Tab-separated table of N, CA and C in Angstrom:
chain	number	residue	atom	x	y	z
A	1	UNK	N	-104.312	-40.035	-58.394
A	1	UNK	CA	-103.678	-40.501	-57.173
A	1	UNK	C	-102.630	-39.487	-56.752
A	2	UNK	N	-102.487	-39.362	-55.580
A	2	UNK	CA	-101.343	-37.872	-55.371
A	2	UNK	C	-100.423	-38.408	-55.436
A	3	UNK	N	-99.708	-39.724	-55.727
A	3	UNK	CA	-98.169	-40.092	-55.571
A	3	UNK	C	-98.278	-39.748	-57.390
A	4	UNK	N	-98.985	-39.044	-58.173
A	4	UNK	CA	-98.908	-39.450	-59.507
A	4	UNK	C	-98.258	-37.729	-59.822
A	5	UNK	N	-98.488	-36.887	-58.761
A	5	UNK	CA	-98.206	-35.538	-58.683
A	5	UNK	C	-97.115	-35.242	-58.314
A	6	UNK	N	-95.938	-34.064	-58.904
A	6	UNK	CA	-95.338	-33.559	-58.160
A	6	UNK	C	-95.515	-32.562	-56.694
A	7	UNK	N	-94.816	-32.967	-56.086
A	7	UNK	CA	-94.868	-32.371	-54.723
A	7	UNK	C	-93.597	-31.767	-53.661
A	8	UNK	N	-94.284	-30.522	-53.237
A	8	UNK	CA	-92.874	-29.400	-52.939
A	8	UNK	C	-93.148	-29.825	-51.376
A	9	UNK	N	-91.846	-29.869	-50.577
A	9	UNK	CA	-92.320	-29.851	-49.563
A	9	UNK	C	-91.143	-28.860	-48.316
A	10	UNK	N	-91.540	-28.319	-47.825
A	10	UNK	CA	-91.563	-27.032	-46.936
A	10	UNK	C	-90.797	-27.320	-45.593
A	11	UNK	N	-90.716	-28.542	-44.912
A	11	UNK	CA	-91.424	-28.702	-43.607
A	11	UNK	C	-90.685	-27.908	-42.370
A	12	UNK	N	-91.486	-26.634	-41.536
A	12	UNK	CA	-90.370	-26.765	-40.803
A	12	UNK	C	-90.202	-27.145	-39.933
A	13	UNK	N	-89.154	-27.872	-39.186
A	13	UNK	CA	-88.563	-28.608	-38.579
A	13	UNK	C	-88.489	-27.706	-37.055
A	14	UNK	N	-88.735	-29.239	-36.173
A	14	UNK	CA	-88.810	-28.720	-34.222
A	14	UNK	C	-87.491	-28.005	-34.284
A	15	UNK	N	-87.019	-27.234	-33.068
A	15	UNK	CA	-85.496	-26.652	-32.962
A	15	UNK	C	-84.898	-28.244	-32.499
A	16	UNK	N	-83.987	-28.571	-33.178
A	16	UNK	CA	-83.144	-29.621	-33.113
A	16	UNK	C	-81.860	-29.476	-31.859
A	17	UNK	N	-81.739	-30.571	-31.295
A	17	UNK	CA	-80.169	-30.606	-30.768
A	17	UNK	C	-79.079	-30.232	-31.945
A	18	UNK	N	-78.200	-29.200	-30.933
A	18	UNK	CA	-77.270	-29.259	-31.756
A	18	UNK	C	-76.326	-28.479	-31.398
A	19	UNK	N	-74.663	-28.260	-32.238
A	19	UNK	CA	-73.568	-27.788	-31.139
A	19	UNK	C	-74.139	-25.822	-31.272
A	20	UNK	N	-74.801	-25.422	-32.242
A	20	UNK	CA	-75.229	-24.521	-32.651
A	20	UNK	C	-76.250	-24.170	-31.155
A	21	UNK	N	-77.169	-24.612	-30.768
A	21	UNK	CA	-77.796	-24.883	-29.672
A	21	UNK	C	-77.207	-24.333	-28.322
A	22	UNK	N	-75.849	-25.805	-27.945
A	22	UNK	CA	-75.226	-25.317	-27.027
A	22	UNK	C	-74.752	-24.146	-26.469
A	23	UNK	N	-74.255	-23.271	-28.464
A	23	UNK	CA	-73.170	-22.445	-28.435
A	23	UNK	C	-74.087	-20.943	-27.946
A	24	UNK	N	-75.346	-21.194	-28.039
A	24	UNK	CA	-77.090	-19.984	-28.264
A	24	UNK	C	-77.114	-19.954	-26.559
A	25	UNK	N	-77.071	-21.706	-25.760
A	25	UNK	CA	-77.459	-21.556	-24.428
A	25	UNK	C	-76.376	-21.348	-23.888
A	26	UNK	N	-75.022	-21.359	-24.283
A	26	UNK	CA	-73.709	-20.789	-23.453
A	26	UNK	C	-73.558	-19.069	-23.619
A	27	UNK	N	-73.916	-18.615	-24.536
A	27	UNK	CA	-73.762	-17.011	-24.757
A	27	UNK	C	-74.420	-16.203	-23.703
A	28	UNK	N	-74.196	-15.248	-23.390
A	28	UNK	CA	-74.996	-14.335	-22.462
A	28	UNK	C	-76.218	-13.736	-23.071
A	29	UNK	N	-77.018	-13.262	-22.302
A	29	UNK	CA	-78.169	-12.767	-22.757
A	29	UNK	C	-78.091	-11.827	-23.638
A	30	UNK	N	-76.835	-11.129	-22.964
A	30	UNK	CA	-76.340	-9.716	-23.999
A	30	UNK	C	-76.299	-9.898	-25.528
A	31	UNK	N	-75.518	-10.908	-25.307
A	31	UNK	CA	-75.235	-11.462	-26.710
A	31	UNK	C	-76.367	-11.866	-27.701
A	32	UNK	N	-77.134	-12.789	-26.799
A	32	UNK	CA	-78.115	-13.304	-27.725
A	32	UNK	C	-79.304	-13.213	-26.813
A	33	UNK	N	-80.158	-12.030	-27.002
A	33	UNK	CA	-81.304	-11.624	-26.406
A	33	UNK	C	-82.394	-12.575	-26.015
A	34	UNK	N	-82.504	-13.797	-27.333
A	34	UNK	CA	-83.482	-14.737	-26.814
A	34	UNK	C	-83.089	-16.313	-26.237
A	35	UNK	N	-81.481	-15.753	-25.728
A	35	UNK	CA	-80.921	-17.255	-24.762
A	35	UNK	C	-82.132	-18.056	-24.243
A	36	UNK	N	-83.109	-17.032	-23.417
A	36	UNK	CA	-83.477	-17.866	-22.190
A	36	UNK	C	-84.628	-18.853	-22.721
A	37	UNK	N	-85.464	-18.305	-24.091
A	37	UNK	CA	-86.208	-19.251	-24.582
A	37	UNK	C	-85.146	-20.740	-25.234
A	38	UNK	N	-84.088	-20.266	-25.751
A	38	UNK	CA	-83.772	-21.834	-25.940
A	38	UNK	C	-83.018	-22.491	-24.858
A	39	UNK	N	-82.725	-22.147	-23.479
A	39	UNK	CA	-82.246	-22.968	-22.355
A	39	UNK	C	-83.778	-23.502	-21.810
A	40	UNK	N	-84.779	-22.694	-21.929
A	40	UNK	CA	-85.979	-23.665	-21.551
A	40	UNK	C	-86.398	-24.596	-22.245
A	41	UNK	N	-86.148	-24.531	-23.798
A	41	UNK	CA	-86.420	-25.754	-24.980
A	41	UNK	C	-85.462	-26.866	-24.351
A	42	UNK	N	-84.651	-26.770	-23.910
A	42	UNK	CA	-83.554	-27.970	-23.826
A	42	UNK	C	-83.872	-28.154	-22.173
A	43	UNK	N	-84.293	-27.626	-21.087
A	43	UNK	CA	-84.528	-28.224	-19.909
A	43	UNK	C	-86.011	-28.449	-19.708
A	44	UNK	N	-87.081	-28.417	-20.885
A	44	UNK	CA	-88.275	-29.161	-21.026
A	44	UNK	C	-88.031	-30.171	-22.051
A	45	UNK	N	-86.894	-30.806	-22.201
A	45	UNK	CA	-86.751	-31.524	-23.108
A	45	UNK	C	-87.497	-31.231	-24.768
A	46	UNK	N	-87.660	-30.275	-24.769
A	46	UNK	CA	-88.571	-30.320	-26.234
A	46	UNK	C	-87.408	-30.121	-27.776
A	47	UNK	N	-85.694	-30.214	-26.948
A	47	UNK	CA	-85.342	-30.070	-28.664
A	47	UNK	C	-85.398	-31.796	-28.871
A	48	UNK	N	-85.259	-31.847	-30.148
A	48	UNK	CA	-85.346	-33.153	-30.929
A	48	UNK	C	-83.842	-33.315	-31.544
A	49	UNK	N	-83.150	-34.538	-31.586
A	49	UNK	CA	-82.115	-35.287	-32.085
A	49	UNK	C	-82.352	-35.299	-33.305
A	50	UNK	N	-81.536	-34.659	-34.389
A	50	UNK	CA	-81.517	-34.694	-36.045
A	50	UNK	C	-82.259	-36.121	-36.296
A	51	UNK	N	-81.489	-37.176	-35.651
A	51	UNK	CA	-82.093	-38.320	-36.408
A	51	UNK	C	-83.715	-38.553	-35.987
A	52	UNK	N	-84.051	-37.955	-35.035
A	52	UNK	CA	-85.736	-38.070	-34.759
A	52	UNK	C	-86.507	-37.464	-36.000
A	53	UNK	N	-86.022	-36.389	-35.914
A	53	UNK	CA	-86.363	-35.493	-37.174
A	53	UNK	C	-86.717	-36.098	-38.200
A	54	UNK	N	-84.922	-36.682	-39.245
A	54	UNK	CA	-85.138	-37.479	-39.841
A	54	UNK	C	-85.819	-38.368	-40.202
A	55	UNK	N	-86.287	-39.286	-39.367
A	55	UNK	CA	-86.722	-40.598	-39.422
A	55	UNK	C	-88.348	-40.410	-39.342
A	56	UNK	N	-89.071	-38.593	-38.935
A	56	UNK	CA	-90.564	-38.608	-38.706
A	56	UNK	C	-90.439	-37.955	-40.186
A	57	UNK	N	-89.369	-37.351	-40.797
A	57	UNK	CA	-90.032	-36.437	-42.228
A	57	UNK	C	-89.696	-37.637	-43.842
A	58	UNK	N	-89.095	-38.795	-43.112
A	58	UNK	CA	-88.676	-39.856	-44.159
A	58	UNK	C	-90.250	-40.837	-44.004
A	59	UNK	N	-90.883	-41.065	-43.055
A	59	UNK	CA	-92.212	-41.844	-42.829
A	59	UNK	C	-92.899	-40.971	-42.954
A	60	UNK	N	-92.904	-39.636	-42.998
A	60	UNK	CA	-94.204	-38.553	-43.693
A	60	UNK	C	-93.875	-39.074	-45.468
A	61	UNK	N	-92.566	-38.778	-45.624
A	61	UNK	CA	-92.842	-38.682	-46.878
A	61	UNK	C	-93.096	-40.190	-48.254
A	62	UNK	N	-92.750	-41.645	-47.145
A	62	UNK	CA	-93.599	-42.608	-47.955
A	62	UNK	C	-94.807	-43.066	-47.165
A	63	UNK	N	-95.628	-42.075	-46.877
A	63	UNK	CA	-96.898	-42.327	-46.576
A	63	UNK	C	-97.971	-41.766	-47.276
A	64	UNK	N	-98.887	-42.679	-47.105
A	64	UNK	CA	-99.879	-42.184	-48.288
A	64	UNK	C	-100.265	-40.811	-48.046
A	65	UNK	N	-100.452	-40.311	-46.732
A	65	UNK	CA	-101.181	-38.685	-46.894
A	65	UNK	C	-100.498	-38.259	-47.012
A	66	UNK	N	-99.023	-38.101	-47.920
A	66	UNK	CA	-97.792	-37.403	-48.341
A	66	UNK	C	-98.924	-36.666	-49.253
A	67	UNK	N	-98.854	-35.239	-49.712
A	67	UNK	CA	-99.298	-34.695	-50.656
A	67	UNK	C	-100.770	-34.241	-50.481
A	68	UNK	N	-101.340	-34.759	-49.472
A	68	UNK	CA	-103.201	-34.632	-49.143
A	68	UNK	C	-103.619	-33.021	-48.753
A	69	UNK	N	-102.403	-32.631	-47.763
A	69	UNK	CA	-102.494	-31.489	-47.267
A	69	UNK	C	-101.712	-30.414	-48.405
A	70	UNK	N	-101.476	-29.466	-48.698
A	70	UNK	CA	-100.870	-28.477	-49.097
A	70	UNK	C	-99.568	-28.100	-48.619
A	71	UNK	N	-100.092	-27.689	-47.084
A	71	UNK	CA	-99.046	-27.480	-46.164
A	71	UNK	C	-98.937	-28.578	-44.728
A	72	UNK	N	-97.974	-29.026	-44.235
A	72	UNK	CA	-97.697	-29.771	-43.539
A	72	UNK	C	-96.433	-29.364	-42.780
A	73	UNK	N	-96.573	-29.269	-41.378
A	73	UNK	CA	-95.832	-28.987	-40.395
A	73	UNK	C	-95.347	-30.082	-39.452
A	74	UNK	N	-93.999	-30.262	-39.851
A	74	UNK	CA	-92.960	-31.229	-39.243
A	74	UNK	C	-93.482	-31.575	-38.114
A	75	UNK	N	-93.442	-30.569	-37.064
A	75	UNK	CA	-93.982	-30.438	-35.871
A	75	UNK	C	-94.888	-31.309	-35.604
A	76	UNK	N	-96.152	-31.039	-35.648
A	76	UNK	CA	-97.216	-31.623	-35.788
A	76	UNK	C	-97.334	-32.827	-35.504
A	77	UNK	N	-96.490	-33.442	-37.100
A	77	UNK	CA	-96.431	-35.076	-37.120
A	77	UNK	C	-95.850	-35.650	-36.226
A	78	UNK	N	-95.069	-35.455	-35.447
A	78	UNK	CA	-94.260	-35.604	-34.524
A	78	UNK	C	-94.621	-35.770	-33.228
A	79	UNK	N	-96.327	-35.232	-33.465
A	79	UNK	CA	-96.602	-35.459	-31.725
A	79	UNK	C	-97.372	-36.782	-31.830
């Protein structure tokens, strides 16, 4: 049974809200060359709230296909 296995898990995670975020879409381009991709993550709505995060990698991980795959991408589960 795979809950009988140890299991490593990786996942990486959507770009999250965060003050780190803000501080990426307030800088100038100069500064941070790839501003303009994360001001479009946040005005297509696609960052995610820590606790969304949370709450999809805590129901990955007591679910039975915890462990089925090898590799498993946060992402993914999430859609």
């Amino acid at each position: 049974h795979p809950r009988d296995r140890v299991h490593a898990l990786h996942p990486p995670p959507p770009v999250q809200k965060s003050a780190m975020q803000a501080e990426i879409r307030a800088a100038s381009a100069e500064r941070f060359p790839q501003r303009e991709r994360f001001v479009d993550l946040q005005r297509s709505g696609a960052l995610v709230a820590p606790e969304v995060c949370a709450m999809h990698l805590v129901d990955y991980l007591l679910d039975d296909d915890f462990g089925r795959e090898a590799v498993a991408d946060l992402r993914d589960l999430m859609r």
